[in-house]
Short mmCIF file of C-alpha atoms in Angstrom, two decimals:
data_model
loop_
_atom_site.label_atom_id
_atom_site.label_comp_id
_atom_site.label_asym_id
_atom_site.label_seq_id
_atom_site.Cartn_x
_atom_site.Cartn_y
_atom_site.Cartn_z
CA MET A 1 103.46 75.48 152.13
CA SER A 2 101.52 73.87 149.51
CA ILE A 3 102.67 72.16 146.62
CA GLN A 4 101.50 74.75 144.14
CA ALA A 5 102.70 77.51 145.63
CA VAL A 6 106.19 75.24 145.60
CA ASN A 7 105.62 75.10 142.01
CA ALA A 8 104.61 78.83 141.37
CA ALA A 9 106.72 80.43 138.97
CA ASP A 10 106.75 83.54 136.81
CA LEU A 11 107.92 83.84 133.45
CA VAL A 12 111.61 85.50 134.46
CA ASP A 13 112.01 82.30 136.83
CA VAL A 14 111.19 79.81 134.25
CA TYR A 15 113.88 81.58 131.92
CA LYS A 16 116.44 81.59 134.30
CA ARG A 17 115.70 78.03 134.89
CA ALA A 18 116.30 77.41 131.62
CA ILE A 19 119.37 78.98 131.10
CA GLU A 20 120.54 77.11 133.97
CA GLN A 21 119.21 73.48 133.23
CA ASN A 22 118.22 73.09 129.76
CA ASN A 23 120.34 69.92 128.34
CA ASP A 24 120.54 71.15 125.06
CA TYR A 25 122.14 74.48 125.98
CA LYS A 26 124.48 72.37 128.21
CA LEU A 27 125.52 70.18 125.39
CA ILE A 28 126.20 73.55 122.98
CA GLN A 29 128.06 75.31 125.95
CA ASN A 30 130.52 71.83 126.14
CA ASN A 31 130.78 71.93 122.26
CA LYS A 32 132.05 75.21 122.57
CA LYS A 33 134.78 73.96 124.91
CA ILE A 34 135.71 71.42 122.61
CA SER A 35 136.15 73.85 119.66
CA GLU A 36 138.65 75.52 122.31
CA THR A 37 140.58 72.36 123.09
CA GLN A 38 140.68 71.46 119.07
CA TYR A 39 141.92 74.93 118.80
CA ASP A 40 144.80 74.22 121.43
CA GLN A 41 145.19 71.07 119.67
CA THR A 42 146.39 72.84 116.53
CA SER A 43 148.50 75.46 118.02
CA SER A 44 150.32 72.93 119.83
CA THR A 45 151.23 71.31 116.20
CA ILE A 46 154.10 73.99 116.02
CA PHE A 47 155.79 73.26 119.30
CA PRO A 48 158.61 70.92 119.18
CA GLU A 49 158.53 67.03 119.44
CA ILE A 50 160.69 65.49 122.20
CA ASN A 51 160.41 61.57 122.41
CA PHE A 52 162.53 59.48 124.98
CA SER A 53 163.31 55.50 125.22
CA ALA A 54 165.15 53.62 126.93
CA GLY A 55 165.65 49.69 126.63
CA ARG A 56 167.55 46.66 128.02
CA ASN A 57 168.07 43.20 126.41
CA ASP A 58 169.20 40.09 127.91
CA THR A 59 171.27 37.87 125.60
CA THR A 60 171.70 34.19 126.27
CA ILE A 61 173.73 32.55 123.96
CA GLU A 62 172.65 28.66 123.61
CA ARG A 63 175.13 27.84 121.40
CA TYR A 64 178.28 29.35 119.49
CA VAL A 65 180.86 28.03 117.03
CA GLY A 66 183.48 30.23 116.03
CA PRO A 67 186.65 32.22 116.93
CA GLY A 68 187.06 34.04 120.12
CA SER A 69 184.86 33.25 123.58
CA ASN A 70 181.19 34.11 123.79
CA THR A 71 179.20 34.25 126.97
CA ASN A 72 175.80 35.89 128.05
CA TYR A 73 175.41 39.67 127.67
CA ASP A 74 173.19 42.34 128.44
CA THR A 75 172.57 45.91 126.44
CA ASP A 76 171.25 48.71 127.84
CA SER A 77 170.08 51.49 125.30
CA TYR A 78 168.75 55.21 125.77
CA ASN A 79 167.86 57.41 122.98
CA LEU A 80 166.31 61.02 122.93
CA THR A 81 165.31 62.41 119.73
CA LEU A 82 163.84 66.30 118.85
CA ARG A 83 161.86 67.46 115.77
CA GLN A 84 161.37 71.33 115.70
CA PRO A 85 158.94 72.16 112.82
CA VAL A 86 160.34 75.11 110.88
CA PHE A 87 158.39 75.73 107.63
CA ARG A 88 154.62 73.74 107.31
CA LEU A 89 152.56 76.06 105.35
CA SER A 90 149.37 74.14 106.34
CA PHE A 91 149.88 75.02 109.75
CA PHE A 92 148.54 78.63 109.40
CA ASP A 93 145.40 77.41 107.40
CA GLU A 94 145.02 74.49 109.80
CA LEU A 95 145.26 77.00 112.76
CA GLU A 96 143.04 79.81 110.61
CA LYS A 97 140.02 76.89 110.17
CA SER A 98 140.36 75.62 114.05
CA LYS A 99 139.64 79.75 114.85
CA PHE A 100 136.82 79.82 112.22
CA GLN A 101 135.21 76.68 113.91
CA LEU A 102 135.87 78.17 117.49
CA ASP A 103 134.15 81.23 116.34
CA LYS A 104 131.07 79.63 115.09
CA SER A 105 130.69 77.52 118.22
CA SER A 106 130.64 81.11 119.99
CA THR A 107 128.25 82.27 118.01
CA TYR A 108 126.16 78.88 118.03
CA GLU A 109 126.01 79.36 121.72
CA LEU A 110 124.75 83.02 121.66
CA TYR A 111 122.11 81.88 118.97
CA HIS A 112 120.94 79.26 120.88
CA LYS A 113 120.85 81.31 124.38
CA LYS A 114 117.88 83.40 121.89
CA ILE A 115 116.31 80.22 121.05
CA VAL A 116 115.94 79.51 124.86
CA GLY A 117 114.47 82.84 125.38
CA ILE A 118 112.00 82.47 122.70
CA LYS A 119 111.12 78.99 123.51
CA THR A 120 110.51 79.87 126.98
CA VAL A 121 108.07 82.68 126.31
CA GLU A 122 106.42 80.46 123.71
CA LEU A 123 105.93 77.35 126.43
CA TYR A 124 104.87 79.80 129.12
CA PHE A 125 102.56 81.23 126.53
CA GLU A 126 101.13 77.81 125.58
CA LEU A 127 100.50 77.19 129.10
CA ILE A 128 98.46 80.46 129.65
CA ASN A 129 96.54 79.67 127.01
CA ASN A 130 95.76 76.12 127.56
CA LYS A 131 94.90 76.77 131.54
CA ASN A 132 92.56 79.25 130.19
CA LYS A 133 90.90 76.77 127.95
CA VAL A 134 90.62 74.53 130.66
CA ARG A 135 88.47 76.94 132.40
CA GLU A 136 86.48 77.75 129.36
CA TYR A 137 85.60 74.01 128.78
CA GLU A 138 84.73 73.37 131.96
CA GLU A 139 82.13 76.21 132.22
CA LYS A 140 80.86 74.40 128.76
CA PHE A 141 80.81 71.02 130.45
CA ASN A 142 78.84 72.66 133.06
CA LEU A 143 76.43 74.19 130.80
CA ALA A 144 75.65 70.75 129.30
CA LYS A 145 74.87 69.56 132.49
CA LYS A 146 72.74 72.20 133.26
CA ARG A 147 71.11 71.47 129.61
CA LEU A 148 70.69 67.90 130.15
CA ASN A 149 69.23 68.25 133.79
CA ALA A 150 66.72 70.64 132.34
CA ALA A 151 66.17 68.12 129.13
CA GLU A 152 65.37 65.46 131.80
CA LYS A 153 62.42 67.40 133.22
CA LEU A 154 60.94 67.95 129.82
CA PHE A 155 61.55 64.43 128.62
CA VAL A 156 59.37 63.13 131.65
CA ASN A 157 56.67 65.37 131.03
CA GLY A 158 56.53 64.28 127.54
CA SER A 159 57.82 68.09 126.18
CA ILE A 160 60.51 66.61 123.99
CA THR A 161 61.07 63.50 122.10
CA ARG A 162 63.61 60.59 123.25
CA THR A 163 65.44 61.71 119.85
CA GLU A 164 65.93 65.05 121.55
CA TYR A 165 66.84 63.63 124.82
CA ILE A 166 69.56 61.60 123.72
CA SER A 167 71.05 64.93 121.75
CA PHE A 168 71.36 66.61 125.44
CA GLN A 169 72.99 63.47 126.48
CA ASN A 170 75.50 63.39 123.37
CA GLU A 171 76.29 66.87 123.87
CA LEU A 172 77.55 66.32 127.59
CA GLU A 173 79.79 63.18 126.38
CA SER A 174 80.94 65.58 123.79
CA SER A 175 81.73 68.16 126.11
CA LYS A 176 83.53 66.03 128.69
CA ILE A 177 85.50 64.75 125.68
CA SER A 178 86.42 68.07 124.68
CA LYS A 179 87.09 69.06 128.14
CA ASP A 180 89.58 66.02 128.45
CA ILE A 181 91.31 66.87 125.44
CA VAL A 182 92.31 70.62 126.52
CA VAL A 183 93.37 69.23 130.32
CA ASN A 184 95.59 66.82 128.22
CA ALA A 185 96.75 69.45 126.42
CA LEU A 186 97.54 71.60 129.55
CA ASP A 187 99.65 68.69 130.94
CA SER A 188 101.54 67.84 127.84
CA THR A 189 102.66 71.52 128.03
CA ARG A 190 103.54 71.11 132.05
CA ALA A 191 105.43 68.23 130.82
CA ASP A 192 107.48 70.21 128.11
CA ILE A 193 108.31 72.73 130.36
CA TYR A 194 109.58 70.14 132.94
CA LEU A 195 111.74 68.70 130.31
CA PHE A 196 113.00 72.25 129.13
CA THR A 197 113.83 73.72 132.60
CA GLY A 198 113.79 70.49 134.84
CA LYS A 199 111.45 72.24 136.96
CA ARG A 200 107.56 71.35 137.10
CA ILE A 201 104.91 74.67 137.58
CA ALA A 202 101.77 74.50 138.67
CA GLU A 203 100.74 78.00 138.97
CA ILE A 204 101.39 80.50 136.54
CA HIS A 205 100.82 84.37 135.45
CA ASN A 206 98.06 85.55 133.32
CA VAL A 207 97.75 88.54 130.81
CA ASN A 208 96.86 91.69 132.85
CA MET A 209 93.68 92.77 130.97
CA GLU A 210 94.19 96.73 131.93
CA ILE A 211 97.71 96.83 130.12
CA LYS A 212 98.25 99.15 127.24
CA LEU A 213 100.55 97.41 124.77
CA ALA A 214 103.25 99.79 123.20
CA ASN A 215 102.66 100.20 119.27
CA LYS A 216 106.10 98.62 117.99
CA ILE A 217 106.67 100.11 114.84
CA TYR A 218 109.78 98.33 112.76
CA ASN A 219 111.50 99.62 109.67
CA ILE A 220 111.80 96.56 107.70
CA LYS A 221 114.70 97.66 105.38
CA GLU A 222 116.89 98.69 108.68
CA VAL A 223 115.73 95.27 110.36
CA ILE A 224 117.28 93.16 107.36
CA ARG A 225 120.21 95.45 106.88
CA THR A 226 121.27 95.08 110.14
CA ALA A 227 120.11 91.35 110.71
CA LEU A 228 122.18 90.67 107.26
CA ARG A 229 125.44 92.27 109.07
CA SER A 230 125.09 90.76 112.66
CA PHE A 231 122.36 87.72 112.80
CA GLU A 232 123.82 84.54 113.87
CA THR A 233 122.62 82.40 110.90
CA ILE A 234 124.28 84.60 108.30
CA LEU A 235 127.53 85.01 110.78
CA MET A 236 127.56 80.95 111.13
CA ALA A 237 127.00 80.83 107.28
CA ASN A 238 130.08 83.14 106.78
CA GLN A 239 132.03 81.39 109.06
CA ASP A 240 131.45 77.88 107.34
CA LEU A 241 132.49 79.84 104.19
CA SER A 242 135.89 80.89 106.02
CA ILE A 243 136.16 76.66 107.45
CA SER A 244 135.99 75.81 103.79
CA ARG A 245 138.34 78.14 102.21
CA SER A 246 141.16 77.53 105.33
CA ASP A 247 140.42 73.65 104.51
CA LEU A 248 140.91 74.47 100.45
CA ASP A 249 144.31 76.57 101.49
CA SER A 250 145.10 73.68 103.91
CA ASN A 251 145.19 70.98 101.13
CA LYS A 252 146.58 72.93 98.38
CA SER A 253 149.77 73.67 100.86
CA GLN A 254 150.04 69.53 101.34
CA HIS A 255 151.96 69.90 97.71
CA TYR A 256 154.84 72.49 99.03
CA PRO A 257 157.66 71.14 100.96
CA THR A 258 157.95 70.94 104.83
CA LEU A 259 161.18 71.77 106.70
CA ASP A 260 162.32 70.34 110.33
CA ILE A 261 165.24 70.57 112.24
CA VAL A 262 165.98 67.20 114.09
CA ALA A 263 168.27 66.12 116.82
CA SER A 264 169.14 63.15 118.44
CA TYR A 265 170.95 61.87 120.86
CA ASP A 266 171.73 57.91 121.64
CA TYR A 267 173.42 56.00 124.18
CA VAL A 268 174.55 52.17 124.42
CA ASP A 269 176.02 50.05 126.94
CA VAL A 270 177.05 46.43 126.29
CA SER A 271 178.10 44.35 129.19
CA GLU A 272 181.10 41.97 129.35
CA GLY A 273 180.74 38.54 127.88
CA THR A 274 180.28 39.75 123.99
CA ARG A 275 182.84 38.55 121.69
CA PHE A 276 184.85 42.05 121.52
CA GLY A 277 184.41 42.67 125.69
CA ALA A 278 182.11 45.62 127.19
CA ASN A 279 181.78 48.56 125.48
CA LYS A 280 179.79 51.75 125.39
CA ARG A 281 178.72 53.97 122.92
CA GLU A 282 177.41 58.13 122.59
CA ALA A 283 176.51 59.44 119.79
CA SER A 284 174.80 63.10 119.02
CA THR A 285 173.00 64.34 115.92
CA VAL A 286 171.85 67.39 114.75
CA GLY A 287 170.20 67.94 111.28
CA ILE A 288 167.63 69.33 108.78
CA SER A 289 165.01 67.45 107.67
CA LEU A 290 163.56 68.57 104.10
CA ASN A 291 160.78 66.37 102.55
CA PHE A 292 159.44 67.34 99.23
CA PRO A 293 155.81 65.69 98.24
CA ILE A 294 156.29 64.13 94.57
CA TYR A 295 153.65 61.89 94.12
CA GLN A 296 150.40 60.30 96.27
CA GLY A 297 148.61 58.57 93.41
CA GLY A 298 146.51 61.44 93.29
CA TYR A 299 145.40 61.37 96.89
CA GLN A 300 145.83 64.90 97.80
CA SER A 301 144.64 66.59 94.23
CA ALA A 302 141.27 64.82 94.62
CA ARG A 303 141.35 65.99 98.62
CA VAL A 304 141.80 69.69 96.74
CA SER A 305 138.90 69.04 94.28
CA GLU A 306 136.85 67.90 97.37
CA SER A 307 137.46 71.05 99.02
CA ARG A 308 136.93 73.19 96.47
CA ILE A 309 133.57 71.87 95.92
CA LYS A 310 132.59 72.25 99.51
CA PHE A 311 133.82 76.07 99.66
CA GLU A 312 131.41 76.80 96.33
CA ASN A 313 128.72 75.00 98.76
CA ALA A 314 129.40 77.29 101.34
CA SER A 315 129.07 80.26 99.05
CA ILE A 316 125.73 78.91 97.84
CA LYS A 317 124.40 78.19 101.35
CA LEU A 318 125.44 81.89 102.53
CA GLU A 319 123.31 83.29 99.62
CA GLN A 320 120.50 81.25 100.30
CA ALA A 321 120.66 82.03 104.03
CA LYS A 322 120.61 85.65 103.09
CA ARG A 323 117.41 85.17 100.78
CA GLU A 324 115.62 83.28 103.74
CA LEU A 325 116.72 85.46 106.45
CA GLU A 326 114.90 88.61 104.07
CA ILE A 327 112.01 86.82 103.65
CA GLU A 328 111.72 85.80 107.41
CA ILE A 329 111.94 89.36 108.19
CA ILE A 330 109.75 90.52 105.73
CA ASP A 331 106.96 87.56 106.87
CA SER A 332 107.62 88.37 111.03
CA ILE A 333 106.91 92.37 110.70
CA LYS A 334 103.87 91.93 108.34
CA ASN A 335 102.35 89.14 110.38
CA LEU A 336 103.16 91.58 113.31
CA GLU A 337 100.93 94.43 112.09
CA ILE A 338 98.28 91.92 111.33
CA GLN A 339 98.26 90.57 114.91
CA LYS A 340 97.84 94.60 116.15
CA GLY A 341 94.71 94.46 114.10
CA LEU A 342 93.21 91.42 115.49
CA ILE A 343 93.94 92.47 119.04
CA HIS A 344 91.98 95.76 118.19
CA ILE A 345 88.93 93.48 117.26
CA ASP A 346 89.46 91.00 120.07
CA LYS A 347 89.77 93.39 123.04
CA ILE A 348 86.17 95.28 121.13
CA ASN A 349 84.75 91.43 120.98
CA TYR A 350 85.76 90.85 124.92
CA GLN A 351 84.06 94.17 125.98
CA ASN A 352 81.05 93.69 124.34
CA ALA A 353 80.87 90.05 125.50
CA ASN A 354 81.71 91.83 129.24
CA GLU A 355 78.75 94.17 128.90
CA SER A 356 76.57 91.22 127.81
CA PHE A 357 77.60 89.26 130.63
CA ILE A 358 76.96 91.86 133.15
CA ALA A 359 73.24 92.61 131.46
CA ALA A 360 72.42 89.05 131.56
CA LYS A 361 73.28 88.44 135.06
CA LYS A 362 71.14 91.69 135.79
CA GLY A 363 68.06 90.28 133.42
CA PHE A 364 68.72 87.13 135.79
CA MET A 365 67.73 88.91 139.14
CA SER A 366 64.58 90.39 137.28
CA GLY A 367 63.58 87.07 136.15
CA ILE A 368 64.28 87.99 132.00
CA TYR A 369 66.97 85.40 131.73
CA THR A 370 67.27 81.93 132.78
CA ASP A 371 70.51 80.39 134.70
CA ILE A 372 71.50 78.87 131.38
CA GLU A 373 71.26 81.90 129.32
CA VAL A 374 73.60 83.61 131.75
CA GLN A 375 75.78 80.28 131.71
CA GLU A 376 75.80 80.93 127.82
CA SER A 377 76.56 84.52 128.46
CA LYS A 378 79.62 83.88 130.85
CA ILE A 379 80.88 81.23 128.46
CA ASN A 380 80.89 83.51 125.69
CA LEU A 381 82.50 86.24 127.69
CA ILE A 382 85.35 83.59 128.71
CA SER A 383 85.83 82.35 125.38
CA THR A 384 86.14 85.98 123.95
CA LYS A 385 88.75 87.04 126.76
CA ASN A 386 90.59 84.05 126.10
CA LYS A 387 90.67 84.65 122.48
CA TYR A 388 92.03 88.00 123.49
CA ILE A 389 94.67 86.91 125.73
CA SER A 390 95.74 84.47 122.94
CA THR A 391 96.26 87.46 120.70
CA VAL A 392 98.14 89.66 123.00
CA LEU A 393 100.58 86.60 123.76
CA SER A 394 100.92 85.49 120.05
CA TYR A 395 101.57 89.51 119.45
CA LEU A 396 104.29 89.50 122.44
CA LEU A 397 105.84 86.08 120.89
CA GLN A 398 105.99 87.35 117.28
CA ASP A 399 107.89 90.77 118.45
CA LEU A 400 110.37 88.74 120.46
CA ASN A 401 111.08 86.81 117.17
CA ILE A 402 111.33 90.11 115.62
CA LYS A 403 113.93 91.56 117.96
CA LYS A 404 116.43 88.00 117.78
CA TYR A 405 117.38 89.39 114.32
CA THR A 406 118.66 92.90 115.43
CA ASN A 407 119.40 92.16 119.06
CA ASP A 408 120.14 89.74 122.13
CA ILE A 409 117.79 88.30 124.10
CA ASP A 410 118.26 88.31 127.59
CA VAL A 411 116.52 88.63 131.19
CA LEU A 412 115.96 92.39 130.22
CA ASP A 413 113.21 91.22 127.83
CA ILE A 414 111.68 88.77 129.33
CA GLN A 415 111.03 91.13 132.27
CA GLU A 416 109.76 93.39 129.74
CA ILE A 417 107.09 90.68 129.08
CA ASN A 418 106.59 89.43 132.52
CA SER A 419 105.36 92.92 133.55
CA ILE A 420 102.48 92.58 131.68
CA LEU A 421 101.42 89.39 133.17
CA ILE A 422 99.71 89.25 136.80
CA TRP A 423 99.04 86.29 139.15
#
């Protein structure tokens, strides 16, 4: 099996690979897991805190003056404490804030999955366009060589000047540079796909020229209404607003008292050798700890003011996100309508160029056209075909971008686009 066959991939294969191997998407998935653990950490603060400590001290008396006898002695001690929070008003606000942060991580993961799908299609389409351009510029380079060969004969015969001959040389050099540019662009796109998916691709699909595209019609008001209710950027802006509101409530609640149940058990064992002989002591304590915050130098008040401003900023950002989304949707749907018109025009130009090329080939067989004229007609056909393909791809990508506002983008959407492509 050839290397090209191994590195052949259709759009669905590239998409599945991107979902599994894209590093940015993996990082976002891990960030969601971090949010889950942070939520668990916040939840755990309401549970009892139990601590156990043990110690042993060896006491050496170097010199003692006083009544009684005193020698070296050891002390063993054990302590067990339990603190059970009973009333912490800020706990509920912090837990709510942590829940909204987890929700935002989940929303961002869904949003980025859409972005992976759109970016996959964009890169694959870019690969198609660049590969088509390479063929076009290779033909232009071949034409420039043919023209230079013909010019050499004319120059030798004295039919053209040296200046005219040099212009054909410059045309060849210019076409070579243009060809190298599009080849580099193709290699660059392949590198981008490798970075995006972790897979190198050689053979790809192209647009089926016989395909009939569905006439997509979108109701702008309906798309905007749905997007404002369910699109991820709006959901995340709302979640940021909820997070800042919970943070404000949490900081306010720091002014309220806290109530804990406290229990402890102490055990002390002192060996013989002390002034009063060996002794043991056990003690247990159960009580309630009530804490009233009175003065913190204005620190907590400043935090409340800060969180209130952040809440106002989140409200402003939500409103701005709604405005931007509305403009994006209107522009996207209008651009889709423009693409429809361009497809019709480019298709007609392609069909006319195809008829001209067929006529040129027949004219060449009849001796009416030269091989250079046939080559020019072929290049015009390839150029108009590439333009038509590029317009179709832009239309498909634009349609996918509109879908993201109201629906998830999954493998079914990619399969639908893939059905328009052929080897």
